[in-house]
XYZ file of C-alpha atoms in Angstrom:
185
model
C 11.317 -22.904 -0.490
C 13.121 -19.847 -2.378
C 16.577 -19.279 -1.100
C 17.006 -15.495 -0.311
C 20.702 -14.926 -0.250
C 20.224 -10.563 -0.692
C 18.065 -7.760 -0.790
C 17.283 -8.597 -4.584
C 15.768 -11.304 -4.063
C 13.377 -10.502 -1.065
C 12.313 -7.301 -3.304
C 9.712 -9.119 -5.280
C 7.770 -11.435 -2.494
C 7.572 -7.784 -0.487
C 5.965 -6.315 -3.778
C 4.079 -9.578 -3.794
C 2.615 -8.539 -0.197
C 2.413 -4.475 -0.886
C -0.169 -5.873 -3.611
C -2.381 -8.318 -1.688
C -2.725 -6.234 1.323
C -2.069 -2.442 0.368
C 0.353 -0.898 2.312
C -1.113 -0.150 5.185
C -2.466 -3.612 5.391
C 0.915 -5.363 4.833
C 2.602 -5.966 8.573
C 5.635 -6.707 8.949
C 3.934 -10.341 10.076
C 2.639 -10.685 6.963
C 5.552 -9.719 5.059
C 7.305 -12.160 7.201
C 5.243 -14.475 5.915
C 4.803 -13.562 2.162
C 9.337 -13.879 2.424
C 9.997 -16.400 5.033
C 12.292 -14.093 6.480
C 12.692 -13.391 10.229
C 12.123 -9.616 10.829
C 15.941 -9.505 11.574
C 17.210 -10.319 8.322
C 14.466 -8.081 6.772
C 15.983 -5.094 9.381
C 19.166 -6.386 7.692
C 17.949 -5.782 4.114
C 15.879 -2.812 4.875
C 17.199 -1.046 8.223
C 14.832 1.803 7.287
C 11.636 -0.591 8.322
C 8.482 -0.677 5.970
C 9.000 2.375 4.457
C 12.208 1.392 3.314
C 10.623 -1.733 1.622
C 8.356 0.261 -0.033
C 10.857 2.695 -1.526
C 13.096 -0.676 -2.590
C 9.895 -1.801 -4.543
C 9.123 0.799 -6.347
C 12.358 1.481 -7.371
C 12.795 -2.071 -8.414
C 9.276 -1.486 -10.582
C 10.241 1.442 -11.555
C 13.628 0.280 -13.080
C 11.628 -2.185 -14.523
C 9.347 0.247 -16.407
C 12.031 2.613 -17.883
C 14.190 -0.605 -19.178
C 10.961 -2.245 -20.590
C 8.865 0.780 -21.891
C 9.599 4.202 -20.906
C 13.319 3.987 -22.738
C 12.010 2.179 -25.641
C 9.282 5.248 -26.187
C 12.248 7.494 -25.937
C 14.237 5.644 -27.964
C 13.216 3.178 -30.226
C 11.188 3.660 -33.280
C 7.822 4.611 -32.525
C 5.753 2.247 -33.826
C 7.578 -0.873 -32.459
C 8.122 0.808 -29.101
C 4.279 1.611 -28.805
C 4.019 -2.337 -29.863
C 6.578 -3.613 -27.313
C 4.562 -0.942 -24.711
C 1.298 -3.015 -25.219
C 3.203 -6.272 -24.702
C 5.188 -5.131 -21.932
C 2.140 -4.012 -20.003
C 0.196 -6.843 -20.787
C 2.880 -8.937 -19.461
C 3.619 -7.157 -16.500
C 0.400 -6.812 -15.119
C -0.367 -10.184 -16.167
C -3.452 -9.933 -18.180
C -5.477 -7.565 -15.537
C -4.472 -9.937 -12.756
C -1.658 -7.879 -11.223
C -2.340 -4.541 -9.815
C -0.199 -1.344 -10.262
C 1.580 -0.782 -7.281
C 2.118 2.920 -8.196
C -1.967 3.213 -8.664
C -2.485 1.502 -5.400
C 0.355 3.563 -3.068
C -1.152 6.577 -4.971
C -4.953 6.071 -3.855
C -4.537 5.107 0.033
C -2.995 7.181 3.186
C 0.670 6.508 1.369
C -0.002 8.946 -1.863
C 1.787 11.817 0.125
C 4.911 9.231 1.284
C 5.762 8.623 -1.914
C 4.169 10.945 -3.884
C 7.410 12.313 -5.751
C 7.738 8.295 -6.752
C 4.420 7.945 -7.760
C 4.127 11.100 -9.907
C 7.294 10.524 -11.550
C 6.521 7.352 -12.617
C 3.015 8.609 -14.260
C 4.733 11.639 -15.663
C 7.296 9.724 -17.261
C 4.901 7.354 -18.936
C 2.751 9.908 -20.512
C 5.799 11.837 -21.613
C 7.311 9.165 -23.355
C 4.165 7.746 -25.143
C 3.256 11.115 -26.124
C 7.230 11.538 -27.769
C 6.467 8.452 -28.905
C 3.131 9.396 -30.695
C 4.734 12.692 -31.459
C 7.496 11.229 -33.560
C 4.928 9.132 -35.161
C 3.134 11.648 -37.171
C 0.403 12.531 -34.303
C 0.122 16.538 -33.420
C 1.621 17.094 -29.930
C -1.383 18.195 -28.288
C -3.617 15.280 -29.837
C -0.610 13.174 -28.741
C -0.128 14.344 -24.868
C -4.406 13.888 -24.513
C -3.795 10.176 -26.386
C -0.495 9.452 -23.723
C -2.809 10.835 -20.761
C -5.790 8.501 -21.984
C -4.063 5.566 -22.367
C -2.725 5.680 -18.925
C -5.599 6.390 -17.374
C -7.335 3.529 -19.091
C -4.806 1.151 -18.305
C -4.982 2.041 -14.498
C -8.981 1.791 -14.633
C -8.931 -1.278 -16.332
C -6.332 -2.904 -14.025
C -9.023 -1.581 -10.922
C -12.206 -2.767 -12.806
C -10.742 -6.244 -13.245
C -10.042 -6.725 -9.772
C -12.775 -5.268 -8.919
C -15.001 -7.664 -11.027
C -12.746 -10.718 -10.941
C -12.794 -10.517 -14.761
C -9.085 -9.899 -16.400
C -10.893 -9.870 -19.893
C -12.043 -6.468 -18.989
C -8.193 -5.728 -19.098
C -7.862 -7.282 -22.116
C -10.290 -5.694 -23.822
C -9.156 -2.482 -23.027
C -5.422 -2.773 -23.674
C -7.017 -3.886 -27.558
C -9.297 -0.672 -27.575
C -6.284 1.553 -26.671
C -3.725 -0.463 -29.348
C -6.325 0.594 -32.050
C -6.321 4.102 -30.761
C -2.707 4.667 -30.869
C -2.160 2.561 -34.196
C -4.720 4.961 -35.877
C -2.600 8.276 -36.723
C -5.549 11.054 -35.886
């Protein structure tokens, strides 16, 4: 069994839970049992409860997304940052088999919880790709409706997989939307 010696490390077995039961679904037995923590020492970590947890999770994915691809879009030159976007994604939502947790807090009763979260985190996405696209030759409006696409393609494809049990689906559509942005309109 994983030792847990701080809040770090219980972060990712709670995300583990948030995205086999939803929010709602995820009690604080189950997350008890996803961590093998006692529901003191996750009071300890998180005094604010479930709602705490949640905030601590998305934060944690949301670091993770502005290290690994919104900061490269901003920063990097755009072609290889669009590259290491595709990569990253694929990675992190593991071929189609890992659901967004952003997606999935914003389309159940926690949207309004954590809406500032969840927006920012979809705003900041299609901002950077569309900089991104921008500083690669495309014209800013063709550019924002590209950014907007490709997010909303990558959160349909990530719900169409699970839905069908087939992560090709994902796959497919992450190589559909590389062509897209590799092809200056």
């Amino acid at each position: 069994m994983r030792t847990i010696n701080e809040r770090a490390d219980v972060i990712p077995l709670i995300a583990e839970a948030f995205r086999e039961f939803g929010y709602e679904g995820a009690s604080l037995s189950r997350i008890t049992e996803r961590t093998g923590l006692g529901k003191g020492s996750l009071y300890h970590f998180f005094p604010g409860g479930k709602e705490d947890m949640a905030n601590a999770v998305l934060e944690n994915v949301d670091v993770w997304f502005e290290r690994e691809i919104f900061q490269p879009l901003r920063d990097n030159k755009p072609d290889l940052a669009i590259t290491r976007m595709w990569d990253a994604a694929d990675a992190y939502f593991r071929s189609g088999a890992r659901i967004c947790l952003f997606g999935s807090f914003a389309l159940d009763n926690t949207r309004d919880r954590f809406k500032s979260a969840i927006a920012g985190y979809f705003r900041r996405w299609i901002e950077a790709l569309r900089d991104a696209l921008v500083r690669d030759g495309w014209n800013p409006a063709e550019a924002k409706d590209c950014a907007e696409d490709v997010v909303l393609a990558i959160q349909g494809a990530l719900v169409l997989a699970r839905a069908t049990g087939n992560n090709a689906v994902f796959a497919r559509a992450l190589a559909r939307l590389r062509r897209r942005t590799a092809a200056n309109p």
